[in-house]
Amino acid sequence: MIMANPTSESQFVTFSLGEEVFAVPVETVREILDHEDAFKIPHGPDYLLGLRDVRGQGVPVIDLRLKLGMTKTVKTPHTRILVLDIPLKERVLALGLVADKVFEVTPFRRDQIETAPDIGIHWRSDYIAGIVRREGDFVVIVDLARLFSDTENTLLHTGEKSMAVA
């Protein structure tokens, strides 16, 4: 990750999945909603929980824990859905990600963001845009466009088409 100005800051929304803390760029977050069960889509991948109506738009809701090879999310009073607009090459993908808890919007200086080490984690490291050390712990910045690669987008898009036909 080459940065033009190492002291410049970017804003991120931090959230937890289990004990781990993750972050996404604030500009991709449209809104944060209370958790509600999604409308189930038959034959979708296990991490696709279904569709949720967000201001008149059907938005696919993803259990990010399952997508990253973790255990399924267990709903609590803190569970939230981050509604994201993920810029891809040809379009913007609207997606809801289930988070165990959303913490805050926080700035990270570009020189704080380290590249993803090969540490034997349960998901491919190309999903990691960077790692920030904070308060004796780590925050993993998720590369949303890579996480939902062309293969994944095709799968989600197929699920949306199936829903439209039904």
mmCIF file of N, CA, C and O in Angstrom, residues 67-159:
data_model
loop_
_atom_site.group_PDB
_atom_site.id
_atom_site.type_symbol
_atom_site.label_atom_id
_atom_site.label_comp_id
_atom_site.label_asym_id
_atom_site.label_seq_id
_atom_site.Cartn_x
_atom_site.Cartn_y
_atom_site.Cartn_z
ATOM 1 N N LYS A 67 -18.781 -15.750 5.877
ATOM 2 C CA LYS A 67 -17.988 -15.454 4.685
ATOM 3 C C LYS A 67 -16.493 -15.565 4.976
ATOM 4 O O LYS A 67 -15.718 -15.966 4.123
ATOM 5 N N LEU A 68 -16.096 -15.222 6.201
ATOM 6 C CA LEU A 68 -14.689 -15.265 6.590
ATOM 7 C C LEU A 68 -14.294 -16.570 7.263
ATOM 8 O O LEU A 68 -13.209 -16.679 7.821
ATOM 9 N N GLY A 69 -15.183 -17.571 7.238
ATOM 10 C CA GLY A 69 -14.845 -18.869 7.789
ATOM 11 C C GLY A 69 -14.990 -18.964 9.297
ATOM 12 O O GLY A 69 -14.449 -19.874 9.919
ATOM 13 N N MET A 70 -15.710 -18.024 9.894
ATOM 14 C CA MET A 70 -15.948 -18.037 11.343
ATOM 15 C C MET A 70 -17.281 -18.735 11.607
ATOM 16 O O MET A 70 -17.965 -19.155 10.683
ATOM 17 N N THR A 71 -17.669 -18.828 12.877
ATOM 18 C CA THR A 71 -18.963 -19.411 13.213
ATOM 19 C C THR A 71 -20.077 -18.412 12.894
ATOM 20 O O THR A 71 -19.849 -17.201 12.829
ATOM 21 N N LYS A 72 -21.271 -18.940 12.701
ATOM 22 C CA LYS A 72 -22.435 -18.127 12.359
ATOM 23 C C LYS A 72 -22.710 -17.063 13.430
ATOM 24 O O LYS A 72 -22.496 -17.295 14.613
ATOM 25 N N THR A 73 -23.193 -15.910 13.001
ATOM 26 C CA THR A 73 -23.549 -14.840 13.931
ATOM 27 C C THR A 73 -24.723 -15.259 14.805
ATOM 28 O O THR A 73 -25.709 -15.813 14.316
ATOM 29 N N VAL A 74 -24.606 -15.010 16.084
ATOM 30 C CA VAL A 74 -25.703 -15.213 17.020
ATOM 31 C C VAL A 74 -26.224 -13.826 17.377
ATOM 32 O O VAL A 74 -25.482 -12.987 17.898
ATOM 33 N N LYS A 75 -27.491 -13.585 17.057
ATOM 34 C CA LYS A 75 -28.084 -12.263 17.256
ATOM 35 C C LYS A 75 -28.126 -11.892 18.736
ATOM 36 O O LYS A 75 -28.517 -12.695 19.583
ATOM 37 N N THR A 76 -27.690 -10.660 19.037
ATOM 38 C CA THR A 76 -27.753 -10.095 20.390
ATOM 39 C C THR A 76 -28.369 -8.695 20.268
ATOM 40 O O THR A 76 -28.579 -8.210 19.158
ATOM 41 N N PRO A 77 -28.622 -8.025 21.384
ATOM 42 C CA PRO A 77 -29.122 -6.650 21.291
ATOM 43 C C PRO A 77 -28.133 -5.686 20.619
ATOM 44 O O PRO A 77 -28.519 -4.615 20.178
ATOM 45 N N HIS A 78 -26.854 -6.076 20.511
ATOM 46 C CA HIS A 78 -25.841 -5.213 19.894
ATOM 47 C C HIS A 78 -25.651 -5.471 18.397
ATOM 48 O O HIS A 78 -24.945 -4.718 17.736
ATOM 49 N N THR A 79 -26.258 -6.546 17.876
ATOM 50 C CA THR A 79 -26.065 -6.910 16.471
ATOM 51 C C THR A 79 -26.617 -5.815 15.562
ATOM 52 O O THR A 79 -27.720 -5.328 15.767
ATOM 53 N N ARG A 80 -25.819 -5.431 14.567
ATOM 54 C CA ARG A 80 -26.203 -4.366 13.629
ATOM 55 C C ARG A 80 -25.946 -4.825 12.199
ATOM 56 O O ARG A 80 -25.196 -5.762 11.954
ATOM 57 N N ILE A 81 -26.554 -4.104 11.270
ATOM 58 C CA ILE A 81 -26.292 -4.322 9.851
ATOM 59 C C ILE A 81 -25.698 -3.044 9.292
ATOM 60 O O ILE A 81 -26.309 -1.971 9.389
ATOM 61 N N LEU A 82 -24.490 -3.158 8.750
ATOM 62 C CA LEU A 82 -23.863 -2.039 8.060
ATOM 63 C C LEU A 82 -24.305 -2.113 6.602
ATOM 64 O O LEU A 82 -24.019 -3.102 5.920
ATOM 65 N N VAL A 83 -25.039 -1.109 6.154
ATOM 66 C CA VAL A 83 -25.452 -1.050 4.749
ATOM 67 C C VAL A 83 -24.336 -0.327 4.006
ATOM 68 O O VAL A 83 -24.028 0.829 4.301
ATOM 69 N N LEU A 84 -23.739 -1.035 3.052
ATOM 70 C CA LEU A 84 -22.561 -0.531 2.356
ATOM 71 C C LEU A 84 -22.843 -0.336 0.873
ATOM 72 O O LEU A 84 -23.622 -1.083 0.285
ATOM 73 N N ASP A 85 -22.187 0.636 0.291
ATOM 74 C CA ASP A 85 -22.146 0.818 -1.157
ATOM 75 C C ASP A 85 -20.699 0.575 -1.557
ATOM 76 O O ASP A 85 -19.836 1.427 -1.338
ATOM 77 N N ILE A 86 -20.454 -0.607 -2.112
ATOM 78 C CA ILE A 86 -19.093 -1.041 -2.425
ATOM 79 C C ILE A 86 -18.787 -0.736 -3.889
ATOM 80 O O ILE A 86 -19.421 -1.301 -4.783
ATOM 81 N N PRO A 87 -17.839 0.162 -4.144
ATOM 82 C CA PRO A 87 -17.507 0.473 -5.535
ATOM 83 C C PRO A 87 -16.732 -0.672 -6.180
ATOM 84 O O PRO A 87 -15.698 -1.097 -5.673
ATOM 85 N N LEU A 88 -17.284 -1.187 -7.278
ATOM 86 C CA LEU A 88 -16.623 -2.219 -8.060
ATOM 87 C C LEU A 88 -16.276 -1.622 -9.416
ATOM 88 O O LEU A 88 -16.607 -0.474 -9.695
ATOM 89 N N LYS A 89 -15.630 -2.395 -10.262
ATOM 90 C CA LYS A 89 -15.214 -1.878 -11.568
ATOM 91 C C LYS A 89 -16.386 -1.319 -12.371
ATOM 92 O O LYS A 89 -16.337 -0.212 -12.875
ATOM 93 N N GLU A 90 -17.452 -2.117 -12.499
ATOM 94 C CA GLU A 90 -18.532 -1.759 -13.414
ATOM 95 C C GLU A 90 -19.771 -1.181 -12.737
ATOM 96 O O GLU A 90 -20.675 -0.721 -13.413
ATOM 97 N N ARG A 91 -19.837 -1.241 -11.398
ATOM 98 C CA ARG A 91 -21.043 -0.776 -10.698
ATOM 99 C C ARG A 91 -20.765 -0.608 -9.211
ATOM 100 O O ARG A 91 -19.664 -0.883 -8.749
ATOM 101 N N VAL A 92 -21.791 -0.175 -8.499
ATOM 102 C CA VAL A 92 -21.712 -0.086 -7.047
ATOM 103 C C VAL A 92 -22.617 -1.176 -6.483
ATOM 104 O O VAL A 92 -23.793 -1.265 -6.837
ATOM 105 N N LEU A 93 -22.049 -2.021 -5.626
ATOM 106 C CA LEU A 93 -22.786 -3.123 -5.020
ATOM 107 C C LEU A 93 -23.326 -2.681 -3.669
ATOM 108 O O LEU A 93 -22.555 -2.305 -2.786
ATOM 109 N N ALA A 94 -24.654 -2.688 -3.529
ATOM 110 C CA ALA A 94 -25.282 -2.403 -2.237
ATOM 111 C C ALA A 94 -25.369 -3.714 -1.475
ATOM 112 O O ALA A 94 -25.842 -4.721 -1.996
ATOM 113 N N LEU A 95 -24.888 -3.702 -0.233
ATOM 114 C CA LEU A 95 -24.795 -4.923 0.541
ATOM 115 C C LEU A 95 -24.958 -4.603 2.014
ATOM 116 O O LEU A 95 -24.479 -3.578 2.483
ATOM 117 N N GLY A 96 -25.630 -5.481 2.755
ATOM 118 C CA GLY A 96 -25.722 -5.364 4.199
ATOM 119 C C GLY A 96 -24.809 -6.385 4.852
ATOM 120 O O GLY A 96 -24.874 -7.567 4.518
ATOM 121 N N LEU A 97 -23.927 -5.940 5.741
ATOM 122 C CA LEU A 97 -23.046 -6.848 6.466
ATOM 123 C C LEU A 97 -23.477 -6.912 7.916
ATOM 124 O O LEU A 97 -23.630 -5.875 8.561
ATOM 125 N N VAL A 98 -23.656 -8.108 8.437
ATOM 126 C CA VAL A 98 -24.030 -8.277 9.832
ATOM 127 C C VAL A 98 -22.771 -8.177 10.686
ATOM 128 O O VAL A 98 -21.770 -8.841 10.419
ATOM 129 N N ALA A 99 -22.822 -7.312 11.696
ATOM 130 C CA ALA A 99 -21.716 -7.140 12.640
ATOM 131 C C ALA A 99 -22.239 -7.429 14.042
ATOM 132 O O ALA A 99 -23.367 -7.079 14.376
ATOM 133 N N ASP A 100 -21.396 -8.068 14.864
ATOM 134 C CA ASP A 100 -21.793 -8.344 16.240
ATOM 135 C C ASP A 100 -22.009 -7.048 17.014
ATOM 136 O O ASP A 100 -22.911 -6.956 17.846
ATOM 137 N N LYS A 101 -21.182 -6.050 16.724
ATOM 138 C CA LYS A 101 -21.295 -4.763 17.400
ATOM 139 C C LYS A 101 -20.564 -3.724 16.560
ATOM 140 O O LYS A 101 -19.499 -4.014 16.012
ATOM 141 N N VAL A 102 -21.140 -2.530 16.428
ATOM 142 C CA VAL A 102 -20.466 -1.434 15.744
ATOM 143 C C VAL A 102 -19.951 -0.495 16.820
ATOM 144 O O VAL A 102 -20.677 -0.147 17.755
ATOM 145 N N PHE A 103 -18.675 -0.095 16.698
ATOM 146 C CA PHE A 103 -18.055 0.727 17.730
ATOM 147 C C PHE A 103 -18.098 2.214 17.425
ATOM 148 O O PHE A 103 -18.758 2.979 18.110
ATOM 149 N N GLU A 104 -17.365 2.631 16.383
ATOM 150 C CA GLU A 104 -17.174 4.065 16.184
ATOM 151 C C GLU A 104 -16.645 4.342 14.795
ATOM 152 O O GLU A 104 -16.226 3.442 14.082
ATOM 153 N N VAL A 105 -16.649 5.627 14.454
ATOM 154 C CA VAL A 105 -15.906 6.106 13.295
ATOM 155 C C VAL A 105 -14.593 6.626 13.861
ATOM 156 O O VAL A 105 -14.586 7.418 14.800
ATOM 157 N N THR A 106 -13.489 6.136 13.311
ATOM 158 C CA THR A 106 -12.183 6.506 13.847
ATOM 159 C C THR A 106 -11.206 6.783 12.715
ATOM 160 O O THR A 106 -11.285 6.136 11.667
ATOM 161 N N PRO A 107 -10.302 7.727 12.911
ATOM 162 C CA PRO A 107 -9.291 7.990 11.880
ATOM 163 C C PRO A 107 -8.084 7.079 12.068
ATOM 164 O O PRO A 107 -7.691 6.774 13.189
ATOM 165 N N PHE A 108 -7.534 6.615 10.957
ATOM 166 C CA PHE A 108 -6.249 5.929 10.966
ATOM 167 C C PHE A 108 -5.331 6.708 10.043
ATOM 168 O O PHE A 108 -5.714 7.019 8.906
ATOM 169 N N ARG A 109 -4.143 7.019 10.533
ATOM 170 C CA ARG A 109 -3.141 7.657 9.672
ATOM 171 C C ARG A 109 -2.620 6.610 8.701
ATOM 172 O O ARG A 109 -2.468 5.437 9.056
ATOM 173 N N ARG A 110 -2.337 7.034 7.518
ATOM 174 C CA ARG A 110 -1.853 6.098 6.490
ATOM 175 C C ARG A 110 -0.583 5.381 6.925
ATOM 176 O O ARG A 110 -0.397 4.208 6.609
ATOM 177 N N ASP A 111 0.263 6.062 7.699
ATOM 178 C CA ASP A 111 1.503 5.403 8.133
ATOM 179 C C ASP A 111 1.272 4.399 9.269
ATOM 180 O O ASP A 111 2.188 3.673 9.654
ATOM 181 N N GLN A 112 0.050 4.336 9.814
ATOM 182 C CA GLN A 112 -0.294 3.331 10.825
ATOM 183 C C GLN A 112 -0.714 2.015 10.184
ATOM 184 O O GLN A 112 -0.722 0.983 10.837
ATOM 185 N N ILE A 113 -1.126 2.072 8.923
ATOM 186 C CA ILE A 113 -1.703 0.900 8.259
ATOM 187 C C ILE A 113 -0.578 0.031 7.692
ATOM 188 O O ILE A 113 0.187 0.455 6.844
ATOM 189 N N GLU A 114 -0.499 -1.193 8.223
ATOM 190 C CA GLU A 114 0.506 -2.150 7.788
ATOM 191 C C GLU A 114 -0.119 -3.105 6.777
ATOM 192 O O GLU A 114 -1.326 -3.319 6.778
ATOM 193 N N THR A 115 0.716 -3.696 5.944
ATOM 194 C CA THR A 115 0.207 -4.702 5.018
ATOM 195 C C THR A 115 -0.137 -5.968 5.807
ATOM 196 O O THR A 115 0.368 -6.189 6.901
ATOM 197 N N ALA A 116 -0.965 -6.781 5.224
ATOM 198 C CA ALA A 116 -1.414 -8.005 5.892
ATOM 199 C C ALA A 116 -0.291 -9.027 5.942
ATOM 200 O O ALA A 116 0.234 -9.421 4.907
ATOM 201 N N PRO A 117 0.091 -9.440 7.135
ATOM 202 C CA PRO A 117 1.119 -10.484 7.232
ATOM 203 C C PRO A 117 0.503 -11.844 6.948
ATOM 204 O O PRO A 117 -0.699 -12.033 7.059
ATOM 205 N N ASP A 118 1.329 -12.783 6.591
ATOM 206 C CA ASP A 118 0.875 -14.161 6.424
ATOM 207 C C ASP A 118 0.938 -14.803 7.805
ATOM 208 O O ASP A 118 2.001 -15.230 8.256
ATOM 209 N N ILE A 119 -0.210 -14.814 8.500
ATOM 210 C CA ILE A 119 -0.225 -15.299 9.884
ATOM 211 C C ILE A 119 -1.104 -16.531 10.071
ATOM 212 O O ILE A 119 -1.525 -16.836 11.177
ATOM 213 N N GLY A 120 -1.450 -17.199 8.960
ATOM 214 C CA GLY A 120 -2.216 -18.436 9.075
ATOM 215 C C GLY A 120 -3.645 -18.241 9.532
ATOM 216 O O GLY A 120 -4.201 -19.086 10.219
ATOM 217 N N ILE A 121 -4.259 -17.137 9.147
ATOM 218 C CA ILE A 121 -5.645 -16.871 9.535
ATOM 219 C C ILE A 121 -6.600 -17.695 8.675
ATOM 220 O O ILE A 121 -6.189 -18.258 7.664
ATOM 221 N N HIS A 122 -7.851 -17.746 9.057
ATOM 222 C CA HIS A 122 -8.830 -18.625 8.419
ATOM 223 C C HIS A 122 -9.363 -18.131 7.084
ATOM 224 O O HIS A 122 -10.113 -18.820 6.439
ATOM 225 N N TRP A 123 -9.048 -16.896 6.687
ATOM 226 C CA TRP A 123 -9.509 -16.399 5.398
ATOM 227 C C TRP A 123 -8.304 -15.968 4.586
ATOM 228 O O TRP A 123 -7.241 -15.712 5.120
ATOM 229 N N ARG A 124 -8.481 -15.905 3.277
ATOM 230 C CA ARG A 124 -7.369 -15.514 2.412
ATOM 231 C C ARG A 124 -6.948 -14.093 2.753
ATOM 232 O O ARG A 124 -7.767 -13.212 2.910
ATOM 233 N N SER A 125 -5.653 -13.847 2.791
ATOM 234 C CA SER A 125 -5.149 -12.535 3.204
ATOM 235 C C SER A 125 -5.389 -11.450 2.168
ATOM 236 O O SER A 125 -5.264 -10.281 2.480
ATOM 237 N N ASP A 126 -5.763 -11.816 0.930
ATOM 238 C CA ASP A 126 -6.026 -10.770 -0.065
ATOM 239 C C ASP A 126 -7.309 -9.996 0.256
ATOM 240 O O ASP A 126 -7.565 -8.955 -0.340
ATOM 241 N N TYR A 127 -8.100 -10.466 1.209
ATOM 242 C CA TYR A 127 -9.289 -9.725 1.659
ATOM 243 C C TYR A 127 -8.900 -8.599 2.617
ATOM 244 O O TYR A 127 -9.731 -7.785 2.975
ATOM 245 N N ILE A 128 -7.666 -8.600 3.056
ATOM 246 C CA ILE A 128 -7.227 -7.640 4.067
ATOM 247 C C ILE A 128 -6.513 -6.477 3.393
ATOM 248 O O ILE A 128 -5.472 -6.656 2.763
ATOM 249 N N ALA A 129 -7.089 -5.285 3.512
ATOM 250 C CA ALA A 129 -6.480 -4.083 2.924
ATOM 251 C C ALA A 129 -5.327 -3.598 3.789
ATOM 252 O O ALA A 129 -4.411 -2.950 3.302
ATOM 253 N N GLY A 130 -5.375 -3.907 5.071
ATOM 254 C CA GLY A 130 -4.317 -3.503 5.977
ATOM 255 C C GLY A 130 -4.671 -3.849 7.407
ATOM 256 O O GLY A 130 -5.803 -4.250 7.706
ATOM 257 N N ILE A 131 -3.684 -3.695 8.273
ATOM 258 C CA ILE A 131 -3.872 -3.964 9.697
ATOM 259 C C ILE A 131 -3.324 -2.784 10.478
ATOM 260 O O ILE A 131 -2.265 -2.246 10.153
ATOM 261 N N VAL A 132 -4.081 -2.374 11.492
ATOM 262 C CA VAL A 132 -3.667 -1.260 12.343
ATOM 263 C C VAL A 132 -3.513 -1.787 13.765
ATOM 264 O O VAL A 132 -4.403 -2.471 14.279
ATOM 265 N N ARG A 133 -2.397 -1.460 14.394
ATOM 266 C CA ARG A 133 -2.189 -1.812 15.808
ATOM 267 C C ARG A 133 -2.865 -0.721 16.632
ATOM 268 O O ARG A 133 -2.651 0.470 16.392
ATOM 269 N N ARG A 134 -3.655 -1.151 17.609
ATOM 270 C CA ARG A 134 -4.351 -0.171 18.439
ATOM 271 C C ARG A 134 -4.587 -0.737 19.824
ATOM 272 O O ARG A 134 -5.202 -1.796 19.959
ATOM 273 N N GLU A 135 -4.100 -0.042 20.826
ATOM 274 C CA GLU A 135 -4.323 -0.411 22.225
ATOM 275 C C GLU A 135 -3.979 -1.869 22.494
ATOM 276 O O GLU A 135 -4.756 -2.614 23.082
ATOM 277 N N GLY A 136 -2.795 -2.285 22.029
ATOM 278 C CA GLY A 136 -2.340 -3.641 22.279
ATOM 279 C C GLY A 136 -3.069 -4.705 21.488
ATOM 280 O O GLY A 136 -2.943 -5.888 21.765
ATOM 281 N N ASP A 137 -3.853 -4.307 20.508
ATOM 282 C CA ASP A 137 -4.628 -5.241 19.711
ATOM 283 C C ASP A 137 -4.492 -4.862 18.242
ATOM 284 O O ASP A 137 -3.750 -3.950 17.893
ATOM 285 N N PHE A 138 -5.252 -5.513 17.384
ATOM 286 C CA PHE A 138 -5.203 -5.233 15.963
ATOM 287 C C PHE A 138 -6.590 -4.941 15.439
ATOM 288 O O PHE A 138 -7.585 -5.476 15.930
ATOM 289 N N VAL A 139 -6.654 -4.088 14.418
ATOM 290 C CA VAL A 139 -7.882 -3.841 13.670
ATOM 291 C C VAL A 139 -7.586 -4.246 12.236
ATOM 292 O O VAL A 139 -6.594 -3.807 11.650
ATOM 293 N N VAL A 140 -8.432 -5.112 11.682
ATOM 294 C CA VAL A 140 -8.261 -5.585 10.311
ATOM 295 C C VAL A 140 -9.146 -4.743 9.399
ATOM 296 O O VAL A 140 -10.369 -4.691 9.577
ATOM 297 N N ILE A 141 -8.522 -4.075 8.433
ATOM 298 C CA ILE A 141 -9.276 -3.289 7.455
ATOM 299 C C ILE A 141 -9.626 -4.216 6.299
ATOM 300 O O ILE A 141 -8.746 -4.809 5.679
ATOM 301 N N VAL A 142 -10.923 -4.345 6.042
ATOM 302 C CA VAL A 142 -11.416 -5.273 5.028
ATOM 303 C C VAL A 142 -11.433 -4.591 3.662
ATOM 304 O O VAL A 142 -11.947 -3.484 3.523
ATOM 305 N N ASP A 143 -10.858 -5.266 2.666
ATOM 306 C CA ASP A 143 -10.926 -4.807 1.278
ATOM 307 C C ASP A 143 -12.228 -5.365 0.702
ATOM 308 O O ASP A 143 -12.296 -6.517 0.274
ATOM 309 N N LEU A 144 -13.276 -4.552 0.729
ATOM 310 C CA LEU A 144 -14.613 -5.013 0.364
ATOM 311 C C LEU A 144 -14.695 -5.458 -1.094
ATOM 312 O O LEU A 144 -15.345 -6.453 -1.407
ATOM 313 N N ALA A 145 -14.055 -4.724 -1.986
ATOM 314 C CA ALA A 145 -14.110 -5.083 -3.402
ATOM 315 C C ALA A 145 -13.475 -6.448 -3.641
ATOM 316 O O ALA A 145 -13.982 -7.251 -4.426
ATOM 317 N N ARG A 146 -12.371 -6.738 -2.957
ATOM 318 C CA ARG A 146 -11.721 -8.051 -3.107
ATOM 319 C C ARG A 146 -12.524 -9.141 -2.416
ATOM 320 O O ARG A 146 -12.583 -10.270 -2.895
ATOM 321 N N LEU A 147 -13.116 -8.815 -1.283
ATOM 322 C CA LEU A 147 -13.902 -9.807 -0.552
ATOM 323 C C LEU A 147 -15.068 -10.298 -1.405
ATOM 324 O O LEU A 147 -15.416 -11.467 -1.395
ATOM 325 N N PHE A 148 -15.647 -9.380 -2.148
ATOM 326 C CA PHE A 148 -16.751 -9.737 -3.041
ATOM 327 C C PHE A 148 -16.257 -9.631 -4.476
ATOM 328 O O PHE A 148 -16.622 -8.736 -5.217
ATOM 329 N N SER A 149 -15.377 -10.571 -4.825
ATOM 330 C CA SER A 149 -14.738 -10.622 -6.138
ATOM 331 C C SER A 149 -15.774 -10.861 -7.225
ATOM 332 O O SER A 149 -16.942 -11.094 -6.954
ATOM 333 N N ASP A 150 -15.331 -10.872 -8.475
ATOM 334 C CA ASP A 150 -16.241 -11.084 -9.607
ATOM 335 C C ASP A 150 -17.003 -12.396 -9.472
ATOM 336 O O ASP A 150 -18.181 -12.468 -9.778
ATOM 337 N N THR A 151 -16.344 -13.443 -8.981
ATOM 338 C CA THR A 151 -17.018 -14.722 -8.791
ATOM 339 C C THR A 151 -18.148 -14.582 -7.786
ATOM 340 O O THR A 151 -19.264 -15.036 -8.013
ATOM 341 N N GLU A 152 -17.852 -13.910 -6.677
ATOM 342 C CA GLU A 152 -18.866 -13.716 -5.644
ATOM 343 C C GLU A 152 -19.987 -12.812 -6.143
ATOM 344 O O GLU A 152 -21.156 -13.044 -5.863
ATOM 345 N N ASN A 153 -19.640 -11.776 -6.884
ATOM 346 C CA ASN A 153 -20.660 -10.866 -7.398
ATOM 347 C C ASN A 153 -21.594 -11.584 -8.337
ATOM 348 O O ASN A 153 -22.801 -11.348 -8.328
ATOM 349 N N THR A 154 -21.066 -12.487 -9.153
ATOM 350 C CA THR A 154 -21.905 -13.259 -10.059
ATOM 351 C C THR A 154 -22.890 -14.094 -9.257
ATOM 352 O O THR A 154 -24.071 -14.155 -9.569
ATOM 353 N N LEU A 155 -22.406 -14.707 -8.189
ATOM 354 C CA LEU A 155 -23.259 -15.526 -7.340
ATOM 355 C C LEU A 155 -24.354 -14.678 -6.695
ATOM 356 O O LEU A 155 -25.526 -15.047 -6.706
ATOM 357 N N LEU A 156 -23.985 -13.518 -6.163
ATOM 358 C CA LEU A 156 -24.979 -12.638 -5.553
ATOM 359 C C LEU A 156 -25.956 -12.123 -6.591
ATOM 360 O O LEU A 156 -27.151 -12.059 -6.360
ATOM 361 N N HIS A 157 -25.436 -11.755 -7.764
ATOM 362 C CA HIS A 157 -26.280 -11.221 -8.834
ATOM 363 C C HIS A 157 -27.279 -12.280 -9.287
ATOM 364 O O HIS A 157 -28.439 -11.999 -9.529
ATOM 365 N N THR A 158 -26.836 -13.554 -9.368
ATOM 366 C CA THR A 158 -27.717 -14.646 -9.725
ATOM 367 C C THR A 158 -28.819 -14.790 -8.686
ATOM 368 O O THR A 158 -29.979 -14.970 -9.026
ATOM 369 N N GLY A 159 -28.471 -14.662 -7.413
ATOM 370 C CA GLY A 159 -29.468 -14.730 -6.349
ATOM 371 C C GLY A 159 -30.490 -13.618 -6.477
ATOM 372 O O GLY A 159 -31.686 -13.832 -6.292
#
